[in-house]
mmCIF file of C-alpha atoms and ligand atoms in Angstrom:
data_model
loop_
_atom_site.group_PDB
_atom_site.id
_atom_site.type_symbol
_atom_site.label_atom_id
_atom_site.label_comp_id
_atom_site.label_asym_id
_atom_site.label_seq_id
_atom_site.Cartn_x
_atom_site.Cartn_y
_atom_site.Cartn_z
ATOM 1 C CA VAL A 249 -4.852 7.639 22.733
ATOM 2 C CA GLY A 250 -5.711 7.579 26.162
ATOM 3 C CA ALA A 251 -8.873 6.476 26.005
ATOM 4 C CA GLU A 252 -11.487 6.139 28.830
ATOM 5 C CA PRO A 253 -12.041 2.621 30.174
ATOM 6 C CA GLY A 254 -14.753 0.735 28.909
ATOM 7 C CA LEU A 255 -14.664 2.862 25.384
ATOM 8 C CA GLY A 256 -14.377 -0.369 23.389
ATOM 9 C CA SER A 257 -17.532 -2.097 24.676
ATOM 10 C CA ARG A 258 -19.449 1.128 24.520
ATOM 11 C CA ALA A 259 -18.261 1.257 20.745
ATOM 12 C CA GLY A 260 -19.762 -2.148 20.579
ATOM 13 C CA LEU A 261 -23.187 -0.642 21.823
ATOM 14 C CA VAL A 262 -23.077 2.213 19.878
ATOM 15 C CA ALA A 263 -22.599 0.470 16.619
ATOM 16 C CA ARG A 264 -25.130 -2.110 17.479
ATOM 17 C CA GLU A 265 -27.794 0.361 18.329
ATOM 18 C CA ALA A 266 -26.910 2.589 14.986
ATOM 19 C CA LEU A 267 -27.436 -0.359 13.018
ATOM 20 C CA SER A 268 -30.745 -1.537 14.681
ATOM 21 C CA ARG A 269 -31.871 2.252 14.347
ATOM 22 C CA LEU A 270 -31.007 1.835 10.608
ATOM 23 C CA ARG A 271 -32.822 -1.243 10.119
ATOM 24 C CA GLU A 272 -36.069 0.125 11.747
ATOM 25 C CA ARG A 273 -35.628 3.705 10.006
ATOM 26 C CA ARG A 274 -34.030 3.444 6.984
ATOM 27 C CA ARG A 275 -34.843 0.240 5.474
ATOM 28 C CA ARG A 276 -33.606 0.977 2.022
ATOM 29 C CA ALA A 277 -30.395 1.782 3.390
ATOM 30 C CA HIS A 278 -29.972 -1.019 5.699
ATOM 31 C CA ARG A 279 -30.559 -3.474 2.931
ATOM 32 C CA ARG A 280 -27.319 -1.768 1.065
ATOM 33 C CA TYR A 281 -25.167 -2.079 4.403
ATOM 34 C CA VAL A 282 -21.939 -3.830 4.333
ATOM 35 C CA THR A 283 -20.235 -5.433 6.977
ATOM 36 C CA PRO A 284 -16.678 -4.025 7.885
ATOM 37 C CA GLU A 285 -15.641 -7.471 6.880
ATOM 38 C CA ASP A 286 -16.877 -7.635 3.387
ATOM 39 C CA ALA A 287 -16.199 -4.044 2.964
ATOM 40 C CA ALA A 288 -12.418 -4.853 3.523
ATOM 41 C CA ALA A 289 -12.777 -7.837 1.414
ATOM 42 C CA SER A 290 -14.568 -6.505 -1.876
ATOM 43 C CA PRO A 291 -13.709 -2.557 -1.423
ATOM 44 C CA GLY A 292 -15.686 -1.947 -4.780
ATOM 45 C CA GLU A 293 -18.809 -2.492 -2.933
ATOM 46 C CA VAL A 294 -18.329 0.319 -0.612
ATOM 47 C CA GLY A 295 -20.793 3.269 -1.601
ATOM 48 C CA LEU A 296 -20.433 5.451 1.839
ATOM 49 C CA LEU A 297 -18.039 4.706 4.308
ATOM 50 C CA VAL A 298 -19.220 5.705 7.875
ATOM 51 C CA GLN A 299 -16.798 5.647 10.735
ATOM 52 C CA VAL A 300 -17.295 6.687 14.408
ATOM 53 C CA LEU A 301 -14.049 7.000 16.897
ATOM 54 C CA MET A 302 -15.578 7.528 19.954
ATOM 55 C CA VAL A 303 -13.022 9.961 22.059
ATOM 56 C CA ALA A 304 -15.322 9.556 25.386
ATOM 57 C CA ARG A 305 -18.035 7.885 26.592
ATOM 58 C CA ASP A 306 -20.599 10.741 25.385
ATOM 59 C CA ARG A 307 -18.486 12.097 22.556
ATOM 60 C CA ALA A 308 -17.525 10.729 19.264
ATOM 61 C CA TRP A 309 -16.158 11.844 15.778
ATOM 62 C CA ILE A 310 -17.930 10.845 12.971
ATOM 63 C CA SER A 311 -16.654 10.424 9.263
ATOM 64 C CA VAL A 312 -18.994 9.916 6.186
ATOM 65 C CA ALA A 313 -16.888 9.770 2.889
ATOM 66 C CA ALA A 314 -17.786 8.143 -0.538
ATOM 67 C CA PRO A 315 -14.627 6.247 -1.710
ATOM 68 C CA ARG A 316 -14.131 7.076 -5.629
ATOM 69 C CA PRO A 317 -12.511 4.799 -7.778
ATOM 70 C CA LEU A 318 -9.563 6.633 -9.624
ATOM 71 C CA PRO A 319 -8.938 6.662 -13.605
ATOM 72 C CA HIS A 320 -5.661 4.587 -12.853
ATOM 73 C CA GLY A 321 -7.251 2.296 -10.645
ATOM 74 C CA GLY A 322 -7.618 2.015 -7.048
ATOM 75 C CA PHE A 323 -9.564 4.615 -4.647
ATOM 76 C CA ASP A 324 -9.178 8.353 -3.931
ATOM 77 C CA LEU A 325 -9.925 7.711 0.166
ATOM 78 C CA SER A 326 -9.862 4.240 2.155
ATOM 79 C CA PRO A 327 -12.559 2.186 1.029
ATOM 80 C CA TRP A 328 -11.654 -0.029 4.434
ATOM 81 C CA PRO A 329 -12.914 0.560 7.756
ATOM 82 C CA GLY A 330 -10.154 2.232 9.799
ATOM 83 C CA GLY A 331 -7.801 2.306 6.655
ATOM 84 C CA ALA A 332 -7.109 -1.057 7.481
ATOM 85 C CA PRO A 333 -7.446 -3.422 4.152
ATOM 86 C CA ALA A 334 -7.917 -6.782 4.269
ATOM 87 C CA ILE A 335 -4.499 -8.549 3.634
ATOM 88 C CA ALA A 336 -4.362 -12.428 4.046
ATOM 89 C CA ARG A 337 -2.170 -14.022 6.471
ATOM 90 C CA ASP A 338 0.407 -16.360 4.463
ATOM 91 C CA ARG A 339 2.936 -17.820 6.132
ATOM 92 C CA ALA A 340 4.978 -18.755 2.799
ATOM 93 C CA PRO A 341 6.800 -15.463 2.178
ATOM 94 C CA PRO A 342 9.863 -15.256 4.110
ATOM 95 C CA SER A 343 9.182 -12.123 5.689
ATOM 96 C CA ARG A 344 6.012 -10.031 6.840
ATOM 97 C CA ALA A 345 7.039 -7.319 4.618
ATOM 98 C CA TYR A 346 4.968 -8.812 2.042
ATOM 99 C CA ARG A 347 1.875 -7.094 3.484
ATOM 100 C CA LYS A 348 2.754 -3.594 2.901
ATOM 101 C CA LEU A 349 3.484 -4.398 -1.041
ATOM 102 C CA GLU A 350 0.031 -6.141 -1.198
ATOM 103 C CA GLU A 351 -1.565 -2.911 0.361
ATOM 104 C CA ALA A 352 0.289 -1.092 -2.343
ATOM 105 C CA PHE A 353 -1.288 -3.201 -4.986
ATOM 106 C CA LEU A 354 -5.029 -2.493 -3.422
ATOM 107 C CA TRP A 355 -4.207 0.907 -3.210
ATOM 108 C CA MET A 356 -3.070 0.943 -6.797
ATOM 109 C CA GLY A 357 -5.981 -1.273 -7.842
ATOM 110 C CA GLN A 358 -3.155 -3.148 -9.818
ATOM 111 C CA ALA A 359 -0.611 -5.756 -9.240
ATOM 112 C CA PRO A 360 1.854 -7.549 -11.321
ATOM 113 C CA GLY A 361 0.428 -10.098 -13.319
ATOM 114 C CA PRO A 362 1.492 -13.200 -15.106
ATOM 115 C CA GLY A 363 4.323 -12.930 -17.105
ATOM 116 C CA GLU A 364 5.113 -9.495 -16.259
ATOM 117 C CA LEU A 365 8.736 -8.573 -15.235
ATOM 118 C CA CYS A 366 9.467 -7.114 -11.660
ATOM 119 C CA VAL A 367 12.852 -5.728 -10.257
ATOM 120 C CA ASP A 368 12.840 -6.178 -6.764
ATOM 121 C CA LEU A 369 15.835 -4.163 -5.121
ATOM 122 C CA GLY A 370 16.892 -4.597 -1.740
ATOM 123 C CA ALA A 371 14.631 -7.964 -1.968
ATOM 124 C CA ALA A 372 16.223 -10.265 0.919
ATOM 125 C CA PRO A 373 14.923 -12.213 2.589
ATOM 126 C CA GLY A 374 12.236 -12.149 -0.262
ATOM 127 C CA GLY A 375 9.028 -11.257 1.113
ATOM 128 C CA TRP A 376 8.187 -9.046 -1.977
ATOM 129 C CA SER A 377 9.789 -11.346 -4.351
ATOM 130 C CA ALA A 378 7.427 -13.774 -2.974
ATOM 131 C CA ALA A 379 4.092 -11.890 -3.139
ATOM 132 C CA ALA A 380 5.225 -11.083 -7.075
ATOM 133 C CA LEU A 381 6.020 -14.624 -7.816
ATOM 134 C CA ALA A 382 2.963 -15.946 -6.221
ATOM 135 C CA ARG A 383 1.014 -13.762 -8.954
ATOM 136 C CA GLY A 384 2.847 -15.410 -11.846
ATOM 137 C CA ALA A 385 5.242 -12.509 -12.526
ATOM 138 C CA ARG A 386 9.053 -12.960 -13.457
ATOM 139 C CA VAL A 387 11.297 -11.511 -10.685
ATOM 140 C CA VAL A 388 14.850 -10.338 -10.834
ATOM 141 C CA ALA A 389 16.035 -10.012 -7.084
ATOM 142 C CA VAL A 390 18.855 -7.821 -6.073
ATOM 143 C CA ASP A 391 20.565 -7.414 -2.864
ATOM 144 C CA ARG A 392 23.739 -7.454 -1.174
ATOM 145 C CA ALA A 393 22.637 -10.288 1.231
ATOM 146 C CA PRO A 394 21.085 -13.622 0.339
ATOM 147 C CA LEU A 395 17.463 -14.518 -0.066
ATOM 148 C CA ALA A 396 15.751 -17.012 1.981
ATOM 149 C CA PRO A 397 16.466 -20.798 1.082
ATOM 150 C CA SER A 398 12.740 -21.207 0.285
ATOM 151 C CA LEU A 399 12.965 -19.276 -2.822
ATOM 152 C CA ALA A 400 15.993 -20.804 -4.199
ATOM 153 C CA GLY A 401 15.570 -22.178 -7.544
ATOM 154 C CA HIS A 402 12.196 -20.864 -8.277
ATOM 155 C CA PRO A 403 11.873 -20.847 -12.205
ATOM 156 C CA HIS A 404 10.874 -17.476 -12.507
ATOM 157 C CA LEU A 405 13.278 -15.828 -9.982
ATOM 158 C CA THR A 406 16.638 -14.552 -10.887
ATOM 159 C CA LEU A 407 18.885 -13.439 -7.966
ATOM 160 C CA VAL A 408 21.628 -10.799 -8.490
ATOM 161 C CA ARG A 409 24.007 -10.342 -5.400
ATOM 162 C CA GLY A 410 25.123 -6.576 -5.596
ATOM 163 C CA SER A 411 24.460 -3.031 -5.386
ATOM 164 C CA ALA A 412 20.489 -1.910 -5.802
ATOM 165 C CA PHE A 413 21.906 1.409 -6.863
ATOM 166 C CA ALA A 414 24.695 0.206 -9.393
ATOM 167 C CA PHE A 415 21.890 -2.420 -10.841
ATOM 168 C CA GLU A 416 20.699 -1.747 -14.389
ATOM 169 C CA PRO A 417 18.027 -3.739 -15.987
ATOM 170 C CA PRO A 418 19.271 -5.630 -19.411
ATOM 171 C CA ARG A 419 15.762 -4.850 -20.854
ATOM 172 C CA PRO A 420 12.956 -2.381 -19.451
ATOM 173 C CA ALA A 421 10.918 -4.145 -16.298
ATOM 174 C CA ASP A 422 7.282 -3.419 -15.791
ATOM 175 C CA TRP A 423 7.596 -2.844 -12.239
ATOM 176 C CA LEU A 424 9.990 -1.560 -9.940
ATOM 177 C CA LEU A 425 9.801 -2.713 -6.712
ATOM 178 C CA THR A 426 12.313 -1.191 -3.856
ATOM 179 C CA ASP A 427 12.421 -1.733 -0.130
ATOM 180 C CA VAL A 428 16.202 -1.030 0.483
ATOM 181 C CA ILE A 429 17.029 0.800 3.590
ATOM 182 C CA CYS A 430 18.615 4.158 2.929
ATOM 183 C CA GLU A 431 18.626 7.865 2.891
ATOM 184 C CA PRO A 432 15.411 8.962 1.884
ATOM 185 C CA GLU A 433 16.886 11.396 -0.999
ATOM 186 C CA ARG A 434 18.797 8.081 -2.371
ATOM 187 C CA THR A 435 15.319 6.459 -2.735
ATOM 188 C CA VAL A 436 13.792 9.405 -4.433
ATOM 189 C CA ALA A 437 17.083 9.807 -7.011
ATOM 190 C CA LEU A 438 16.838 5.690 -7.642
ATOM 191 C CA ILE A 439 13.323 6.020 -8.486
ATOM 192 C CA GLN A 440 13.957 9.409 -10.715
ATOM 193 C CA ARG A 441 16.508 7.487 -12.642
ATOM 194 C CA TRP A 442 14.493 4.227 -13.149
ATOM 195 C CA VAL A 443 11.551 6.714 -14.433
ATOM 196 C CA THR A 444 13.638 9.171 -16.572
ATOM 197 C CA ARG A 445 15.521 6.357 -17.935
ATOM 198 C CA ARG A 446 12.159 4.321 -18.777
ATOM 199 C CA TRP A 447 13.413 0.999 -17.143
ATOM 200 C CA CYS A 448 9.772 0.435 -15.646
ATOM 201 C CA ARG A 449 6.290 1.660 -16.095
ATOM 202 C CA LYS A 450 5.019 1.181 -12.423
ATOM 203 C CA VAL A 451 6.558 1.832 -8.891
ATOM 204 C CA VAL A 452 6.288 0.755 -5.435
ATOM 205 C CA ALA A 453 9.008 2.045 -3.271
ATOM 206 C CA SER A 454 9.313 2.753 0.720
ATOM 207 C CA ILE A 455 10.929 5.724 1.779
ATOM 208 C CA LYS A 456 12.500 5.072 5.205
ATOM 209 C CA LEU A 457 12.228 7.783 7.621
ATOM 210 C CA LYS A 458 14.356 8.899 10.233
ATOM 211 C CA GLY A 459 12.981 10.636 13.479
ATOM 212 C CA ARG A 460 11.304 14.062 12.738
ATOM 213 C CA GLY A 461 11.256 16.196 9.658
ATOM 214 C CA GLY A 462 9.239 14.108 7.430
ATOM 215 C CA ASP A 463 6.576 16.812 6.535
ATOM 216 C CA ARG A 464 9.118 19.024 4.833
ATOM 217 C CA LEU A 465 11.244 15.957 3.392
ATOM 218 C CA LEU A 466 7.940 14.146 1.768
ATOM 219 C CA GLY A 467 7.036 17.645 0.321
ATOM 220 C CA GLU A 468 10.518 17.529 -1.639
ATOM 221 C CA ALA A 469 10.040 14.014 -2.807
ATOM 222 C CA ARG A 470 6.734 14.669 -3.937
ATOM 223 C CA ALA A 471 7.894 17.546 -5.733
ATOM 224 C CA ALA A 472 10.830 15.576 -7.302
ATOM 225 C CA LEU A 473 8.702 12.564 -8.226
ATOM 226 C CA GLU A 474 6.067 14.763 -9.508
ATOM 227 C CA ALA A 475 8.485 16.182 -11.847
ATOM 228 C CA CYS A 476 8.976 12.823 -13.546
ATOM 229 C CA GLY A 477 5.854 13.342 -15.486
ATOM 230 C CA TRP A 478 4.072 10.451 -14.670
ATOM 231 C CA GLY A 479 0.327 10.518 -14.586
ATOM 232 C CA HIS A 480 0.051 8.909 -11.194
ATOM 233 C CA VAL A 481 2.446 9.710 -8.028
ATOM 234 C CA ARG A 482 1.161 9.029 -4.643
ATOM 235 C CA ILE A 483 3.016 8.805 -1.307
ATOM 236 C CA LYS A 484 1.050 7.053 1.617
ATOM 237 C CA HIS A 485 2.010 5.917 5.039
ATOM 238 C CA LEU A 486 0.367 2.502 4.462
ATOM 239 C CA HIS A 487 -1.538 0.804 7.549
ATOM 240 C CA HIS A 488 1.216 -1.951 7.343
ATOM 241 C CA ASN A 489 4.014 0.931 6.898
ATOM 242 C CA LYS A 490 6.136 1.194 10.447
ATOM 243 C CA ASN A 491 8.399 4.428 10.304
ATOM 244 C CA GLU A 492 8.434 4.672 6.513
ATOM 245 C CA VAL A 493 6.213 5.693 3.436
ATOM 246 C CA THR A 494 5.329 4.148 0.402
ATOM 247 C CA VAL A 495 5.633 5.596 -3.320
ATOM 248 C CA MET A 496 3.258 4.294 -5.544
ATOM 249 C CA MET A 497 3.618 5.471 -9.319
ATOM 250 C CA MET A 498 2.377 4.612 -12.326
ATOM 251 C CA ALA A 499 3.244 5.779 -16.076
ATOM 252 C CA GLY A 500 0.826 7.608 -18.275
ATOM 253 C CA GLU A 501 -1.304 10.867 -18.698
ATOM 254 C CA ARG A 502 -2.049 12.882 -15.904
ATOM 255 C CA GLY A 503 -5.896 12.467 -14.755
HETATM 256 C C1 SAM B 94 13.932 -4.037 4.894
HETATM 257 S S1 SAM B 94 15.172 -5.109 3.622
HETATM 258 C C2 SAM B 94 13.884 -5.819 2.444
HETATM 259 C C3 SAM B 94 12.736 -6.452 2.615
HETATM 260 C C4 SAM B 94 12.241 -7.259 1.442
HETATM 261 N N1 SAM B 94 11.404 -6.283 0.830
HETATM 262 C C5 SAM B 94 11.298 -8.358 2.131
HETATM 263 O O1 SAM B 94 10.181 -8.460 1.606
HETATM 264 O O2 SAM B 94 11.665 -9.274 2.615
HETATM 265 C C6 SAM B 94 15.578 -4.073 3.191
HETATM 266 C C7 SAM B 94 17.203 -4.809 2.510
HETATM 267 O O3 SAM B 94 17.963 -3.771 1.653
HETATM 268 C C8 SAM B 94 19.138 -4.489 1.390
HETATM 269 N N2 SAM B 94 20.078 -3.286 1.059
HETATM 270 C C9 SAM B 94 20.489 -2.466 1.917
HETATM 271 N N3 SAM B 94 21.355 -1.606 0.817
HETATM 272 C C10 SAM B 94 21.650 -2.168 -0.180
HETATM 273 C C11 SAM B 94 22.357 -1.858 -1.380
HETATM 274 N N4 SAM B 94 23.112 -0.473 -1.261
HETATM 275 N N5 SAM B 94 21.857 -2.833 -2.281
HETATM 276 C C12 SAM B 94 21.455 -3.788 -2.134
HETATM 277 N N6 SAM B 94 20.541 -4.047 -0.889
HETATM 278 C C13 SAM B 94 20.838 -3.421 -0.243
HETATM 279 C C14 SAM B 94 19.375 -5.029 2.385
HETATM 280 O O4 SAM B 94 20.453 -5.900 2.684
HETATM 281 C C15 SAM B 94 18.218 -5.524 3.132
HETATM 282 O O5 SAM B 94 17.999 -7.105 2.752
#
């Protein structure tokens, strides 16, 4: 936004003043105050998230929200200040795409565990696969392009050079991960195929957007994915997404 000059330092002053008043006048509340950094690191500790957006020197928008845990895991609202979760910087994965996958795991409150099987479609150069491998999962990585040499020979990694759309798993996987660049309708059809054939129990998928018209398109995608009958279907523009959104789905009863 075209913010007024100096608004950043004013926001710092407002934050300090608000905290000082809280300490003086609401001691009990102040004792429960969690810094934004701690809130980002331990979202479960957040009772009430107060956010102040300065739009001018003398005007601000304030939001006060209580993020609640969902029955399937994760939260209904962002427990991270500014919607920006703390994803540890890691130089090991071959691409920075791992950050949006880690963010999706935080929103879902679940991540692949040791021994779980992940199929990673459109895996190259291997950021998502590296993130799943780092959690002890086994990964089948499918791409027409090669993966980064740093992943070669990993004992829990199987490489399949070929089409993400033609691949059929020899046995059901726990997680379908897909970051293939293609038309949104193709990604939705791909997810539907995996879900209706019970080839996975959880999904993290990127829907790549082009230009405008995303609202209608995402409405149709949501309806199509909800029609699969899974308990948890969420489509979000994550903090680490660019011109794309992330689908997060989990099998189970609706609730
Ligand atoms: C955005 S990149 C994936 C990045 C990856 N998630 C990571 O973390 O490094 C998209 C990938 O999809 C692959 N891709 C596109 N169309 C494909 C297809 N039909 N079959 C297999 N892979 C495909 C591309 O080769 C490319 O490697």
